[in-house]
Short mmCIF file of C-alpha atoms and ligand atoms in Angstrom, two decimals:
data_model
loop_
_atom_site.label_atom_id
_atom_site.label_comp_id
_atom_site.label_asym_id
_atom_site.label_seq_id
_atom_site.Cartn_x
_atom_site.Cartn_y
_atom_site.Cartn_z
CA MET A 1 36.95 -76.94 -53.62
CA ILE A 2 33.50 -77.35 -52.12
CA PRO A 3 32.38 -80.92 -51.51
CA LEU A 4 29.78 -82.47 -53.79
CA ILE A 5 27.93 -83.64 -50.72
CA SER A 6 28.32 -82.56 -47.16
CA VAL A 7 26.33 -84.04 -44.29
CA LYS A 8 26.21 -82.36 -40.90
CA ARG A 9 24.84 -83.60 -37.57
CA LEU A 10 22.35 -85.84 -39.30
CA SER A 11 20.08 -88.00 -37.12
CA LYS A 12 17.40 -90.58 -37.80
CA ARG A 13 15.28 -92.75 -35.53
CA PHE A 14 13.00 -95.66 -36.22
CA PRO A 15 10.59 -96.98 -33.58
CA GLY A 16 12.85 -98.45 -30.91
CA VAL A 17 16.04 -97.84 -32.92
CA ARG A 18 18.44 -94.92 -33.01
CA ALA A 19 19.72 -95.62 -36.53
CA LEU A 20 21.86 -92.49 -36.95
CA HIS A 21 23.00 -89.95 -34.39
CA GLU A 22 24.65 -86.68 -35.43
CA ILE A 23 26.52 -88.15 -38.38
CA GLN A 24 28.96 -86.16 -40.47
CA PHE A 25 30.10 -87.13 -43.94
CA GLU A 26 31.63 -85.52 -47.00
CA LEU A 27 32.05 -86.54 -50.63
CA MET A 28 34.26 -84.80 -53.18
CA ALA A 29 33.83 -84.95 -56.97
CA GLY A 30 35.94 -87.76 -58.41
CA GLU A 31 36.29 -89.47 -55.05
CA VAL A 32 35.45 -93.01 -54.02
CA HIS A 33 34.40 -92.73 -50.38
CA THR A 34 33.81 -96.04 -48.61
CA VAL A 35 31.47 -96.25 -45.63
CA MET A 36 32.17 -99.09 -43.24
CA GLY A 37 30.56 -100.46 -40.11
CA GLU A 38 29.09 -103.60 -38.60
CA ASN A 39 25.71 -105.01 -39.56
CA GLY A 40 23.11 -102.53 -38.40
CA ALA A 41 25.60 -99.66 -37.94
CA GLY A 42 23.44 -97.38 -40.08
CA LYS A 43 25.17 -97.42 -43.48
CA SER A 44 22.13 -98.19 -45.63
CA THR A 45 19.97 -95.78 -43.65
CA LEU A 46 22.40 -92.93 -44.33
CA MET A 47 22.47 -93.82 -48.03
CA LYS A 48 18.69 -93.99 -48.25
CA ILE A 49 18.45 -90.53 -46.72
CA LEU A 50 20.95 -89.15 -49.25
CA ALA A 51 18.98 -90.77 -52.08
CA GLY A 52 15.61 -89.41 -50.97
CA VAL A 53 14.15 -92.74 -49.82
CA TYR A 54 13.93 -91.76 -46.14
CA THR A 55 13.68 -88.31 -44.64
CA ARG A 56 16.02 -87.26 -41.84
CA ASP A 57 14.83 -86.24 -38.40
CA SER A 58 17.41 -83.50 -38.04
CA GLY A 59 20.69 -82.26 -39.45
CA GLU A 60 21.76 -80.79 -42.75
CA ILE A 61 22.65 -82.02 -46.23
CA LEU A 62 24.48 -79.71 -48.62
CA TYR A 63 24.73 -80.56 -52.30
CA ASP A 64 27.20 -78.37 -54.17
CA GLY A 65 27.15 -76.18 -51.11
CA GLN A 66 23.39 -75.66 -51.23
CA PRO A 67 21.03 -77.11 -48.59
CA VAL A 68 18.81 -79.80 -50.13
CA ASP A 69 15.87 -81.85 -49.00
CA PHE A 70 15.05 -84.65 -51.41
CA SER A 71 11.50 -85.77 -50.81
CA SER A 72 11.65 -88.78 -53.14
CA PRO A 73 14.17 -90.96 -55.00
CA ARG A 74 12.87 -89.45 -58.23
CA GLU A 75 13.74 -85.97 -57.06
CA ALA A 76 17.22 -87.09 -56.02
CA GLN A 77 17.72 -88.80 -59.39
CA ALA A 78 16.67 -85.67 -61.23
CA MET A 79 19.35 -83.79 -59.30
CA GLY A 80 21.95 -86.42 -60.21
CA VAL A 81 22.01 -88.55 -57.06
CA CYS A 82 21.45 -92.22 -57.76
CA ILE A 83 21.57 -95.35 -55.57
CA ILE A 84 22.16 -99.03 -56.17
CA HIS A 85 20.32 -100.67 -53.30
CA GLN A 86 21.66 -103.50 -51.15
CA GLU A 87 18.44 -105.46 -51.54
CA LEU A 88 17.81 -105.63 -55.26
CA GLN A 89 14.69 -103.76 -56.28
CA LEU A 90 14.00 -105.15 -59.72
CA MET A 91 10.67 -106.17 -61.21
CA ASN A 92 11.02 -109.91 -61.73
CA HIS A 93 8.40 -110.20 -64.46
CA LEU A 94 9.90 -107.45 -66.63
CA SER A 95 12.85 -107.68 -69.00
CA VAL A 96 16.35 -106.39 -68.34
CA ALA A 97 15.79 -103.34 -70.57
CA GLN A 98 12.35 -102.61 -69.11
CA ASN A 99 13.84 -102.67 -65.63
CA MET A 100 16.64 -100.33 -66.59
CA PHE A 101 14.35 -97.72 -68.10
CA ILE A 102 11.23 -98.15 -66.03
CA GLY A 103 9.18 -94.93 -66.17
CA ARG A 104 11.54 -93.49 -68.79
CA GLU A 105 10.83 -95.80 -71.73
CA PRO A 106 11.44 -94.33 -75.17
CA ARG A 107 8.16 -93.74 -77.03
CA GLY A 108 7.35 -94.05 -80.73
CA ARG A 109 6.75 -91.03 -82.94
CA LEU A 110 3.32 -90.11 -81.63
CA GLY A 111 4.44 -90.66 -78.07
CA LEU A 112 1.81 -93.33 -77.62
CA PHE A 113 3.56 -96.60 -78.06
CA LEU A 114 6.58 -98.00 -76.42
CA ASP A 115 9.50 -98.26 -78.82
CA GLU A 116 10.79 -101.73 -77.89
CA ASP A 117 13.65 -101.71 -80.38
CA LYS A 118 14.95 -98.42 -79.15
CA LEU A 119 14.57 -99.53 -75.53
CA ASN A 120 16.54 -102.70 -76.13
CA ALA A 121 19.19 -100.86 -78.13
CA GLN A 122 19.71 -98.33 -75.33
CA ALA A 123 20.01 -101.11 -72.78
CA ARG A 124 22.36 -103.09 -75.02
CA GLU A 125 24.65 -100.08 -75.34
CA ILE A 126 25.03 -99.67 -71.58
CA LEU A 127 25.52 -103.40 -71.01
CA ALA A 128 28.17 -103.45 -73.73
CA ARG A 129 29.98 -100.55 -72.11
CA MET A 130 30.04 -102.66 -68.93
CA HIS A 131 31.28 -105.69 -70.91
CA VAL A 132 28.28 -107.62 -69.58
CA ASN A 133 26.92 -110.37 -71.75
CA LEU A 134 23.18 -110.16 -71.03
CA ASP A 135 20.22 -110.15 -73.39
CA PRO A 136 18.21 -106.93 -72.80
CA ARG A 137 15.05 -108.94 -73.50
CA ALA A 138 15.74 -111.59 -70.82
CA ILE A 139 13.18 -111.69 -68.01
CA VAL A 140 14.86 -110.58 -64.81
CA GLY A 141 13.22 -113.23 -62.62
CA THR A 142 15.00 -115.97 -64.57
CA LEU A 143 18.48 -114.53 -64.02
CA THR A 144 21.03 -115.46 -61.37
CA VAL A 145 21.56 -113.10 -58.43
CA ALA A 146 24.86 -111.99 -60.00
CA SER A 147 23.20 -111.04 -63.27
CA GLN A 148 20.41 -109.25 -61.44
CA GLN A 149 23.06 -107.28 -59.59
CA MET A 150 24.59 -106.30 -62.93
CA VAL A 151 21.19 -105.12 -64.16
CA GLU A 152 20.83 -102.97 -61.05
CA ILE A 153 24.25 -101.45 -61.73
CA ALA A 154 23.44 -100.90 -65.42
CA LYS A 155 20.24 -99.18 -64.42
CA ALA A 156 22.11 -96.78 -62.16
CA LEU A 157 24.62 -96.04 -64.91
CA SER A 158 21.81 -95.17 -67.31
CA PHE A 159 21.11 -92.09 -65.25
CA ASP A 160 23.86 -89.57 -65.82
CA SER A 161 24.61 -89.25 -62.12
CA ARG A 162 27.00 -86.92 -60.38
CA VAL A 163 26.73 -88.92 -57.18
CA LEU A 164 26.48 -92.68 -57.34
CA ILE A 165 25.80 -94.65 -54.18
CA MET A 166 26.65 -98.35 -54.25
CA ASP A 167 25.37 -100.35 -51.26
CA GLU A 168 27.20 -103.69 -51.27
CA PRO A 169 27.25 -104.02 -55.06
CA THR A 170 29.73 -106.91 -55.06
CA SER A 171 28.13 -109.25 -52.53
CA ALA A 172 26.87 -111.54 -55.30
CA LEU A 173 29.59 -110.99 -57.90
CA ASN A 174 32.57 -113.17 -58.82
CA ASP A 175 36.14 -111.89 -59.14
CA ALA A 176 35.92 -111.16 -62.86
CA GLU A 177 32.66 -109.26 -62.41
CA ILE A 178 34.12 -107.31 -59.50
CA ALA A 179 37.15 -106.38 -61.62
CA GLU A 180 34.76 -105.13 -64.30
CA LEU A 181 32.80 -103.08 -61.77
CA PHE A 182 36.02 -101.53 -60.48
CA ARG A 183 36.99 -100.61 -64.04
CA ILE A 184 33.63 -98.85 -64.40
CA ILE A 185 34.09 -97.09 -61.06
CA ARG A 186 37.52 -95.79 -62.13
CA GLU A 187 36.05 -94.54 -65.38
CA LEU A 188 33.25 -92.71 -63.57
CA LYS A 189 35.77 -91.29 -61.14
CA SER A 190 37.88 -89.87 -63.95
CA ARG A 191 34.77 -88.11 -65.21
CA GLY A 192 34.34 -86.44 -61.82
CA VAL A 193 31.49 -88.58 -60.49
CA GLY A 194 31.52 -88.92 -56.71
CA ILE A 195 31.02 -92.49 -55.54
CA ILE A 196 29.91 -93.71 -52.13
CA TYR A 197 30.82 -97.34 -51.74
CA ILE A 198 29.72 -99.87 -49.12
CA SER A 199 31.16 -103.34 -48.72
CA HIS A 200 32.07 -105.87 -46.05
CA LYS A 201 34.93 -107.20 -48.15
CA MET A 202 38.01 -105.69 -46.58
CA ASP A 203 40.29 -106.35 -49.54
CA GLU A 204 38.15 -104.10 -51.75
CA LEU A 205 38.85 -101.19 -49.49
CA LYS A 206 42.46 -100.79 -50.54
CA GLN A 207 41.71 -101.47 -54.18
CA ILE A 208 39.08 -98.86 -54.76
CA SER A 209 38.69 -96.26 -52.00
CA ASP A 210 40.22 -92.87 -51.52
CA ARG A 211 38.74 -92.22 -48.10
CA VAL A 212 36.90 -94.33 -45.55
CA THR A 213 34.30 -93.22 -43.04
CA VAL A 214 33.51 -95.59 -40.19
CA LEU A 215 30.16 -95.74 -38.39
CA ARG A 216 29.46 -97.66 -35.21
CA ASP A 217 26.05 -98.08 -33.56
CA GLY A 218 24.67 -95.21 -35.62
CA GLU A 219 27.47 -92.88 -34.61
CA TYR A 220 30.28 -91.29 -36.57
CA VAL A 221 33.67 -92.70 -35.59
CA ALA A 222 36.24 -91.29 -38.02
CA THR A 223 37.19 -90.52 -41.61
CA VAL A 224 40.62 -91.65 -42.78
CA THR A 225 42.52 -91.90 -46.06
CA ALA A 226 42.49 -95.47 -47.34
CA ARG A 227 46.11 -95.49 -48.47
CA ASP A 228 47.57 -94.53 -45.11
CA THR A 229 45.42 -96.69 -42.86
CA ARG A 230 45.86 -100.35 -42.07
CA VAL A 231 42.88 -102.63 -42.49
CA GLU A 232 43.25 -103.80 -38.89
CA ALA A 233 42.93 -100.22 -37.70
CA ILE A 234 39.69 -99.80 -39.63
CA ILE A 235 38.30 -103.05 -38.23
CA GLY A 236 39.23 -101.81 -34.78
CA MET A 237 37.22 -98.63 -35.36
CA MET A 238 34.26 -100.63 -36.65
CA VAL A 239 33.96 -103.02 -33.75
CA GLY A 240 35.43 -100.86 -31.01
CA ARG A 241 37.60 -103.70 -29.72
CA ALA A 242 40.44 -105.88 -30.97
CA LEU A 243 39.22 -108.95 -32.81
CA THR A 244 40.67 -112.31 -31.99
CA ASP A 245 40.73 -113.95 -35.34
CA ALA A 246 42.21 -117.36 -34.59
CA ALA A 247 40.89 -119.96 -36.99
CA PRO A 248 38.70 -122.46 -35.18
CA SER A 249 40.44 -125.79 -34.82
CA ARG A 250 39.63 -128.49 -37.28
CA SER A 251 37.96 -131.69 -36.31
CA VAL A 252 39.72 -134.89 -37.21
CA ALA A 253 37.96 -135.25 -40.50
CA GLY A 254 36.91 -138.51 -42.00
CA THR A 255 36.43 -140.38 -38.77
CA GLY A 256 32.67 -140.04 -38.41
CA GLU A 257 30.18 -142.30 -40.16
CA VAL A 258 28.91 -141.26 -43.56
CA ALA A 259 25.87 -139.01 -43.07
CA LEU A 260 25.08 -138.34 -46.71
CA GLU A 261 26.15 -139.99 -49.89
CA VAL A 262 25.34 -138.76 -53.36
CA LYS A 263 25.98 -141.11 -56.27
CA ASN A 264 26.07 -140.17 -59.95
CA LEU A 265 23.56 -137.39 -59.57
CA ASN A 266 22.23 -135.72 -62.71
CA ALA A 267 19.87 -132.75 -62.62
CA GLY A 268 20.04 -130.33 -65.52
CA PRO A 269 23.14 -129.02 -67.26
CA LEU A 270 24.84 -127.90 -64.05
CA VAL A 271 24.66 -131.19 -62.16
CA ARG A 272 26.41 -133.88 -64.22
CA ASP A 273 27.38 -137.19 -62.68
CA VAL A 274 28.06 -135.70 -59.27
CA SER A 275 29.21 -138.07 -56.51
CA PHE A 276 30.45 -137.29 -53.04
CA ALA A 277 30.24 -138.53 -49.47
CA LEU A 278 29.85 -136.37 -46.40
CA ARG A 279 30.79 -137.58 -42.92
CA LYS A 280 29.49 -136.62 -39.53
CA GLY A 281 31.63 -133.97 -37.89
CA GLU A 282 33.00 -132.76 -41.16
CA ILE A 283 32.85 -129.47 -43.05
CA LEU A 284 33.06 -130.17 -46.75
CA GLY A 285 33.82 -127.07 -48.81
CA PHE A 286 32.34 -126.69 -52.28
CA ALA A 287 34.49 -124.37 -54.37
CA GLY A 288 34.17 -123.23 -57.95
CA LEU A 289 33.39 -120.21 -60.05
CA MET A 290 29.90 -118.71 -60.15
CA GLY A 291 27.75 -120.94 -62.31
CA ALA A 292 29.86 -124.05 -61.66
CA GLY A 293 26.79 -125.87 -60.36
CA ARG A 294 27.37 -125.86 -56.59
CA THR A 295 24.01 -124.28 -55.73
CA GLU A 296 22.32 -126.60 -58.22
CA VAL A 297 23.77 -129.68 -56.50
CA ALA A 298 22.48 -128.46 -53.14
CA ARG A 299 19.06 -127.68 -54.57
CA ALA A 300 18.80 -131.08 -56.26
CA VAL A 301 19.73 -132.95 -53.06
CA PHE A 302 17.29 -130.77 -51.11
CA GLY A 303 14.43 -131.57 -53.47
CA ALA A 304 14.09 -128.01 -54.69
CA ASP A 305 14.87 -129.00 -58.28
CA PRO A 306 13.96 -132.28 -59.99
CA ILE A 307 16.55 -135.03 -60.28
CA GLU A 308 17.01 -136.92 -63.57
CA SER A 309 19.02 -139.83 -62.22
CA GLY A 310 21.33 -140.82 -59.42
CA GLU A 311 21.06 -141.94 -55.80
CA ILE A 312 20.95 -140.18 -52.46
CA LEU A 313 21.74 -142.16 -49.32
CA VAL A 314 21.18 -140.88 -45.81
CA LYS A 315 23.19 -142.83 -43.21
CA GLY A 316 23.61 -145.59 -45.76
CA VAL A 317 19.92 -145.90 -46.61
CA LYS A 318 18.68 -144.96 -50.06
CA VAL A 319 16.04 -142.23 -49.92
CA THR A 320 13.70 -140.55 -52.36
CA ILE A 321 13.57 -136.78 -52.06
CA ARG A 322 11.06 -135.01 -54.25
CA THR A 323 10.38 -131.85 -52.25
CA PRO A 324 12.17 -129.74 -49.65
CA SER A 325 9.85 -131.14 -46.98
CA ASP A 326 11.00 -134.68 -47.89
CA ALA A 327 14.55 -133.43 -47.38
CA VAL A 328 13.80 -131.79 -44.05
CA ALA A 329 12.03 -134.97 -42.89
CA ARG A 330 15.30 -136.83 -43.66
CA GLY A 331 17.28 -134.31 -41.63
CA ILE A 332 18.69 -132.34 -44.53
CA GLY A 333 18.62 -128.53 -44.47
CA TYR A 334 19.59 -125.94 -47.08
CA LEU A 335 20.35 -122.30 -46.42
CA SER A 336 19.76 -120.60 -49.72
CA GLU A 337 22.14 -118.02 -51.12
CA ASP A 338 19.07 -116.11 -52.24
CA ARG A 339 17.47 -115.22 -48.93
CA LYS A 340 14.88 -112.96 -50.44
CA ARG A 341 13.40 -115.59 -52.70
CA PHE A 342 13.81 -118.78 -50.66
CA GLY A 343 15.07 -118.04 -47.20
CA LEU A 344 12.78 -115.58 -45.46
CA ALA A 345 9.22 -114.39 -45.11
CA THR A 346 10.31 -110.77 -44.93
CA GLY A 347 6.84 -109.48 -44.13
CA MET A 348 6.71 -111.64 -40.99
CA ASP A 349 8.45 -110.98 -37.72
CA VAL A 350 11.76 -112.25 -36.42
CA GLU A 351 10.42 -114.98 -34.15
CA SER A 352 8.02 -116.43 -36.73
CA ASN A 353 10.85 -116.71 -39.22
CA ILE A 354 13.10 -118.47 -36.73
CA VAL A 355 10.55 -121.14 -35.78
CA MET A 356 8.93 -121.39 -39.22
CA SER A 357 10.72 -124.47 -40.51
CA ASN A 358 10.09 -126.32 -37.25
CA LEU A 359 6.42 -125.60 -36.66
CA ARG A 360 5.49 -129.13 -35.71
CA LYS A 361 7.62 -128.93 -32.60
CA PHE A 362 5.74 -125.86 -31.45
CA LEU A 363 2.29 -126.97 -32.56
CA SER A 364 2.33 -129.89 -30.18
CA LEU A 365 2.37 -127.44 -27.29
CA SER A 366 -0.65 -125.61 -25.88
CA VAL A 367 -1.23 -122.06 -27.03
CA PHE A 368 0.27 -120.46 -23.94
CA LEU A 369 3.25 -122.74 -23.74
CA ARG A 370 3.79 -122.24 -27.45
CA ARG A 371 3.97 -118.46 -27.11
CA ALA A 372 6.47 -118.67 -24.29
CA GLN A 373 8.52 -121.35 -26.00
CA ILE A 374 8.70 -119.47 -29.30
CA ARG A 375 9.74 -116.30 -27.53
CA ARG A 376 12.41 -118.17 -25.56
CA THR A 377 13.77 -119.79 -28.75
CA ALA A 378 13.85 -116.47 -30.60
CA THR A 379 15.57 -114.70 -27.71
CA HIS A 380 18.16 -117.46 -27.57
CA PHE A 381 19.11 -117.06 -31.24
CA ILE A 382 18.99 -113.27 -31.13
CA SER A 383 21.67 -113.31 -28.48
CA LEU A 384 23.63 -116.29 -29.89
CA LEU A 385 24.02 -114.62 -33.29
CA ALA A 386 23.98 -111.05 -31.95
CA ILE A 387 21.04 -110.18 -34.18
CA ARG A 388 20.43 -106.46 -34.01
CA THR A 389 16.69 -105.95 -33.66
CA PRO A 390 14.58 -103.85 -31.30
CA SER A 391 12.49 -106.92 -30.43
CA ALA A 392 11.56 -110.48 -31.41
CA THR A 393 8.40 -109.16 -33.03
CA GLN A 394 10.10 -106.73 -35.42
CA GLU A 395 9.30 -107.41 -39.09
CA VAL A 396 12.29 -108.99 -40.79
CA ARG A 397 12.19 -106.58 -43.74
CA LEU A 398 13.01 -103.75 -41.34
CA LEU A 399 16.30 -105.34 -40.25
CA SER A 400 19.60 -104.48 -41.90
CA GLY A 401 20.81 -106.81 -44.67
CA GLY A 402 23.37 -108.65 -42.56
CA ASN A 403 20.91 -109.17 -39.75
CA GLN A 404 18.40 -110.69 -42.16
CA GLN A 405 21.10 -113.15 -43.18
CA LYS A 406 21.58 -114.08 -39.52
CA ILE A 407 17.87 -114.86 -39.26
CA VAL A 408 18.21 -117.40 -42.09
CA ILE A 409 21.02 -119.06 -40.17
CA ALA A 410 18.99 -119.06 -36.94
CA LYS A 411 16.05 -120.62 -38.70
CA TRP A 412 18.06 -123.62 -39.84
CA LEU A 413 19.91 -124.00 -36.57
CA GLU A 414 16.56 -124.23 -34.84
CA ARG A 415 15.44 -126.97 -37.22
CA ASP A 416 18.36 -129.07 -35.95
CA CYS A 417 19.14 -131.01 -39.14
CA ASP A 418 21.89 -133.66 -39.30
CA VAL A 419 23.08 -132.51 -42.70
CA LEU A 420 23.27 -128.82 -43.52
CA PHE A 421 24.08 -127.13 -46.80
CA PHE A 422 25.22 -123.57 -46.18
CA ASP A 423 25.18 -121.63 -49.47
CA GLU A 424 27.25 -118.42 -49.17
CA PRO A 425 26.44 -118.17 -45.44
CA THR A 426 28.45 -115.03 -44.76
CA ARG A 427 27.25 -112.93 -47.68
CA GLY A 428 26.69 -109.40 -46.39
CA ILE A 429 27.92 -110.29 -42.89
CA ASP A 430 30.43 -107.95 -41.25
CA VAL A 431 33.97 -109.03 -40.34
CA GLY A 432 33.31 -109.49 -36.63
CA ALA A 433 30.13 -111.50 -37.11
CA LYS A 434 31.85 -113.56 -39.79
CA SER A 435 34.33 -115.05 -37.38
CA GLU A 436 31.46 -115.73 -34.95
CA ILE A 437 29.68 -117.65 -37.70
CA TYR A 438 32.84 -119.61 -38.50
CA LYS A 439 33.10 -120.64 -34.86
CA LEU A 440 29.46 -121.61 -34.88
CA LEU A 441 29.84 -123.81 -37.97
CA ARG A 442 32.82 -125.52 -36.40
CA SER A 443 30.96 -126.19 -33.18
CA LEU A 444 28.02 -127.63 -35.13
CA ALA A 445 30.46 -130.00 -36.83
CA ASP A 446 31.99 -130.86 -33.47
CA GLU A 447 28.51 -131.76 -32.23
CA GLY A 448 28.38 -134.34 -35.02
CA LYS A 449 26.55 -132.52 -37.75
CA ALA A 450 27.66 -132.92 -41.35
CA ILE A 451 28.13 -129.64 -43.14
CA VAL A 452 28.56 -128.59 -46.75
CA MET A 453 29.77 -125.04 -47.14
CA ILE A 454 29.41 -123.45 -50.56
CA SER A 455 31.40 -120.26 -50.83
CA SER A 456 32.89 -118.12 -53.53
CA GLU A 457 35.39 -116.64 -51.15
CA LEU A 458 38.47 -118.82 -51.33
CA PRO A 459 39.99 -117.65 -48.03
CA GLU A 460 36.75 -118.69 -46.33
CA ILE A 461 36.75 -122.11 -48.01
CA LEU A 462 40.40 -122.67 -47.15
CA ARG A 463 39.94 -121.61 -43.58
CA MET A 464 36.83 -123.62 -42.78
CA SER A 465 36.89 -126.83 -44.80
CA ASP A 466 38.23 -130.21 -43.75
CA ARG A 467 38.01 -131.30 -47.35
CA ILE A 468 37.30 -129.34 -50.52
CA VAL A 469 35.39 -130.47 -53.57
CA VAL A 470 35.88 -128.32 -56.64
CA MET A 471 33.29 -128.02 -59.40
CA CYS A 472 33.43 -126.71 -62.92
CA GLU A 473 30.60 -126.61 -65.43
CA GLY A 474 28.38 -129.00 -63.51
CA ARG A 475 31.03 -131.61 -62.77
CA ILE A 476 33.28 -132.34 -59.84
CA THR A 477 36.78 -131.80 -61.18
CA GLY A 478 38.71 -132.72 -58.07
CA GLU A 479 38.94 -133.07 -54.34
CA LEU A 480 41.60 -131.61 -52.07
CA SER A 481 42.38 -132.15 -48.42
CA ALA A 482 42.61 -129.13 -46.15
CA THR A 483 46.35 -129.52 -45.91
CA GLU A 484 47.10 -129.70 -49.63
CA ALA A 485 44.60 -127.07 -50.84
CA THR A 486 45.78 -123.61 -51.88
CA GLN A 487 44.07 -120.81 -53.78
CA GLU A 488 46.08 -121.85 -56.84
CA SER A 489 45.23 -125.56 -56.68
CA ILE A 490 41.53 -124.73 -56.27
CA MET A 491 41.51 -122.27 -59.15
CA GLN A 492 43.23 -124.80 -61.36
CA LEU A 493 40.47 -127.34 -60.74
CA ALA A 494 37.77 -124.70 -60.99
CA THR A 495 38.82 -123.86 -64.54
CA GLN A 496 39.88 -127.35 -65.55
CA ARG A 497 37.17 -128.29 -68.01
CA GLU A 498 38.81 -126.32 -70.79
CA THR A 499 42.06 -128.20 -70.51
CA LEU A 500 40.24 -131.53 -70.15
CA LYS A 501 38.32 -130.86 -73.34
CA ALA A 502 41.48 -129.90 -75.16
CA ALA A 503 43.26 -133.05 -74.04
N1 ATP B 601 12.63 -99.03 -42.13
C1 ATP B 601 13.12 -99.34 -40.93
N2 ATP B 601 12.32 -99.48 -39.86
C2 ATP B 601 12.81 -99.78 -38.65
N3 ATP B 601 14.12 -99.98 -38.39
C3 ATP B 601 14.98 -99.86 -39.42
C4 ATP B 601 14.53 -99.55 -40.74
N4 ATP B 601 15.61 -99.50 -41.55
C5 ATP B 601 16.68 -99.78 -40.78
N5 ATP B 601 16.32 -99.99 -39.49
C6 ATP B 601 17.22 -100.26 -38.36
O1 ATP B 601 18.23 -99.27 -38.35
C7 ATP B 601 19.50 -99.82 -38.00
C8 ATP B 601 20.50 -99.53 -39.08
O2 ATP B 601 20.19 -100.30 -40.22
P1 ATP B 601 20.97 -100.21 -41.60
O3 ATP B 601 20.21 -100.99 -42.60
O4 ATP B 601 21.25 -98.79 -41.91
O5 ATP B 601 22.34 -100.96 -41.25
P2 ATP B 601 23.61 -101.29 -42.17
O6 ATP B 601 24.78 -100.58 -41.57
O7 ATP B 601 23.30 -101.00 -43.58
O8 ATP B 601 23.82 -102.87 -41.91
P3 ATP B 601 24.19 -104.10 -42.93
O9 ATP B 601 25.69 -104.16 -42.97
O10 ATP B 601 23.66 -105.30 -42.23
O11 ATP B 601 23.56 -103.85 -44.23
C9 ATP B 601 19.26 -101.31 -37.77
O12 ATP B 601 19.12 -101.51 -36.39
C10 ATP B 601 17.95 -101.59 -38.50
O13 ATP B 601 17.27 -102.65 -37.89
MG1 MG B 602 23.00 -102.20 -45.23
#
């Protein structure tokens, strides 16, 4: 059987970066082929070349055994190769249906007018097949990241593809949504569609892949069958060394003074009567299902959304926070889960992004000193977080997804806040860098900072938190100590509202 896609000695350079060097890769019909590698290894670049977004410098791509050279995504789509991008590429001001069928909208009888009803019906059909409960007329900019991700997937499914590339499709999805996506993938597979799958979630590997290809530093390492290979072996190939994965030691929680206290906070339907206290030196985990209200609590405390009632106390003193700059002035920082909308100025360079939230510190210096100081700060964080960039003046949008996430972290570390809300801090971050970030969070806590970590990954919450608050439908449904918490006890609290209502 000839492969659906076969890549030979493919290379690609960007200014200052050797993104891919003599890569080989092969995809069979009906196969799920996972591509793994650290942040910046070259995964997305390879996918963009296959999908006609970038052109290769050298090498060969065979499609059905024939050499091809897609000069645009449209051309690739027409040939049946479709990609779901890592960074969502939706039009925020258009509806779900309009996004799905952009450029291919059904026309009325004379071909002049857009047939809205037909458009919405077509979109509804695909969404229903995915078991996704979304209104085709909803404006995409108002949706959560998870829903936007579903729209991106629905859009890709609306093309009858033979090759479907999924670049980190699950990074913003919850377990139920991931299960649904996997059901769709299996269905496509049984119809002979070839799927290239990228993810940093190691547990997905065993669930969904047939084969795995590992890239490292833009080079091909190996292709193995998923069933016969241990996850540790794959990690070893990715990072080229054995990972020490000892959990960072916990601080003795609850001994520090209270850094932040929130009392009876109300802010919209997802923040109802929320109270909690956060101590210096502590990592407080916020667990719950998507849409439980964890992000909304952080945003309300940070002044990003208006508060209806309730009190916020910083070191025992009642404060009024109306805007994010009020919050920052009080020493409160918030790393958004949605880095594209709130976290980064992607058109600006690495160093500007890192110092951005702390401009006052740099403005007090003379021009020359400022330059040198900014460069020194940027260089420090680039090496501390192992940010893969050709220089401190590279535009952030040109970095890989995981490296952009590291810039968000650097930016808030530089601001040096006493209280930090980390919202899904390791989304899109590779396994090796993840444990580095865990160590970093722990050392921040050890330095006396007070940290809230919002995460949808239960193992991460369990591993990092000194204490865990669980939310459900806008309310705190319980609190667990690190020693008593288990995945089961968290899930019970995360779904508790139903039983409470029934009682
Ligand atoms: N358009 C571009 N211009 C310049 N450099 C780029 C561009 N796109 C990617 N790069 C660089 O190429 C390298 C590979 O990036 P790529 O996005 O393929 O990594 P990745 O494996 O997908 O990583 P991640 O897991 O973080 O998504 C990185 O060093 C990145 O900075
Ligand atoms: Mg990528």
